[in-house]
Amino acid sequence: MIWLLPLATTALALDPLLLDEGGVAVATQAELWPSPPRGQDPASLLQGEGDFRQVQTQEIALGPLIDEVWVRFTVENPTPERLWVLEVDYAPLDELTVWIDGEPPLRAGDLVPPAERALDTPRPAFPLYVDPGSTRTVLLHARNTGTMRLPIAVLPQAVHAANQTRAMAFSGGLLAVSLVMGLYQLLLFPYVRDRSLLYYAVFAGLGGATFAAMSGDATWLFLSRWPVLAHVAPNSLSIVASVAGLLFTASFLEIRQRQPRLYLGYWGLIAGLVLSLVLWPIAGYRAANLVSTFMQFLFVPAILWGSLWGVVQGFAPARTFLAAWAPFLVGFAAFLAKQDGLLPATALTEVGAPLSFLLGLTLLSTALGQRFRAIRDELHQARAMAEATRRLTAYFPEPLVRRVLSSPHAVEPRTERVQATILFSDLQGFTTLSDQRPAEVVDTVLNEYLAAMTAVIDANHGTLDKVMGDGLMVLLGAPEAMAVEEQAHRAVRMAVQMHQRLAQLNSDWSARGLIEPLSLRIGIHTDLVTIGNFGSSQLMSYTAIGRGVNLASRLEGQATPGRILVSERVYGLTHTAYPYAPLHPESLRGLEGDQQVAELDPGAVSA
């Protein structure tokens, strides 16, 4: 944050800046001329000319809209030290040029070739010789297409070297810790197979690299020979890290499944961040920097909103997730605000963001652990449910088992009136077979027959209601709803396939010398029946009752072995698809009056 006060433009009115062995901030006693006209003469500016204004702050921060500035100040050396260092503690600056009285200019900055820089240091720095008891006037010209931030200080050489060492150690430690934390989660990925781990690893690694690049240490070590890459590295790394952070949040909180609209908003923000990268070679670094800065400011509320929504929805890991993100987001917002001159440079804004980043990574790792425990518990429950379903389906129809396990009300005595199709089948001659063949043969034949028929029933979405020795009762339309016409078609198709499958079984049994061929009788009827749970709290049965059920049973009893007998209702729904014999009246035991029925020969139906 800067404050500008009017100052005469023809003479230096500021008192000299007294050098101190601990170092002094230039912005407390300097003059500033932002966005000056091109073509200024440094010599005349050193003599006091120019439209300068006084600065009263700890740091010059003009934000991303100012691309050029002149800074002028005078230093007085009351100490015995002669060699000082003029340091600008902000690495991503295009070019800085310093004139000290009448000496040749010194240069530094990202876009200055390394061989032409005044000092080979991570951040721009210039040697400043001031004899004890003397004064010197310094003029600094800065150009930058990104954020214009100039934390200028004059330090003794020993203090400057110590600061460099501490900064390198801090940046290196931050980068190393973030890389280790990301690598740890990356090593877990083959075992957990959760994409949140990949996004966390990218966010952790690039986040640490962003702070290291912003301080200049990483770019000085790895990219000093490629000035353009060094210049765009901090912003580019920050953008990709922000994208990884959004993807991590969306994956961790399952936003795609739980809140699709917010998920689309995340992708809109990601598109904006990617656009800022694309804009750099097209519209220039300044436009790209403005877009990315705006998008990264939106990054903070986007993450907070997703976290708060997860907490409100009762998603247990979201609480730890919010606690993890909160300190980092506050530090990150303060960091961005400081970079753009909206907040003053303090210890909180200087080191708060990287320290809160490490704290956030630690807490996010804890949140990931909670998430994995929740996933593990869900997997255990799913496996237990699958095992229970597998065991129960050996005794009960699978649709009924799923219904009972998924609903607490499924085992209450309840019934409903439903349009359903009922199929009865009976294996003709099996009773005689049971008396004439050894028990082992009977068991083998019956089990193979029931296994084959059950597969046909399942393939046609039927529900095996009862197994009565070799007789079967099958429902269509309950407990899973189905259109009446579809019920009838599936029931007839099922009956045909049951006959065809029995023919295959007969051939196999004959080849093995087990039994003579058996035949099947099937009756089918569609009607409004009562379906539900019948019995008591101690013992209950899911089945269908009513006249329609009785009619289907009587049709099966009246059917000719090897044939299918259907009611007039089923015939009306399916006669265009199957070659029925004409409708004719039949007297069915236990029912008053003749019933119109139709017979179908399965052998006449093409496979």
PDB file of C-alpha atoms in Angstrom, residues 7 9 28 37 107 113 116 127 156 214 220 228 324 326 374 407 502 507 513 534 546 572 578:
ATOM      1  CA  LEU A   7       6.301  17.441  -3.519  1.00  0.00           C
ATOM      2  CA  THR A   9       9.353  18.914  -8.848  1.00  0.00           C
ATOM      3  CA  THR A  28       9.912   5.244   4.345  1.00  0.00           C
ATOM      4  CA  PRO A  37       6.120   9.770 -19.905  1.00  0.00           C
ATOM      5  CA  ARG A 107      20.744  -3.634 -14.227  1.00  0.00           C
ATOM      6  CA  PRO A 113      20.521 -11.644 -19.317  1.00  0.00           C
ATOM      7  CA  GLU A 116      24.430  -8.268 -17.477  1.00  0.00           C
ATOM      8  CA  PRO A 127      26.057  -3.003  -4.888  1.00  0.00           C
ATOM      9  CA  PRO A 156      24.921  -4.220   4.867  1.00  0.00           C
ATOM     10  CA  MET A 214       7.761 -16.164  -6.144  1.00  0.00           C
ATOM     11  CA  TRP A 220      17.399 -18.583  -9.722  1.00  0.00           C
ATOM     12  CA  VAL A 228      11.365 -15.535 -20.032  1.00  0.00           C
ATOM     13  CA  ALA A 324      -7.701 -27.457   6.493  1.00  0.00           C
ATOM     14  CA  ALA A 326      -9.585 -22.075   5.967  1.00  0.00           C
ATOM     15  CA  ALA A 374     -15.061 -43.523   5.315  1.00  0.00           C
ATOM     16  CA  SER A 407     -35.894 -50.452   2.975  1.00  0.00           C
ATOM     17  CA  LEU A 502     -35.933 -78.459 -21.088  1.00  0.00           C
ATOM     18  CA  SER A 507     -30.953 -84.657 -24.527  1.00  0.00           C
ATOM     19  CA  GLY A 513     -28.458 -92.488 -19.073  1.00  0.00           C
ATOM     20  CA  PHE A 534     -48.441 -62.061   4.253  1.00  0.00           C
ATOM     21  CA  GLY A 546     -56.471 -63.557  -5.736  1.00  0.00           C
ATOM     22  CA  GLY A 572     -55.047 -60.214 -26.448  1.00  0.00           C
ATOM     23  CA  TYR A 578     -46.894 -65.707 -31.393  1.00  0.00           C
TER      24      TYR A 578
END
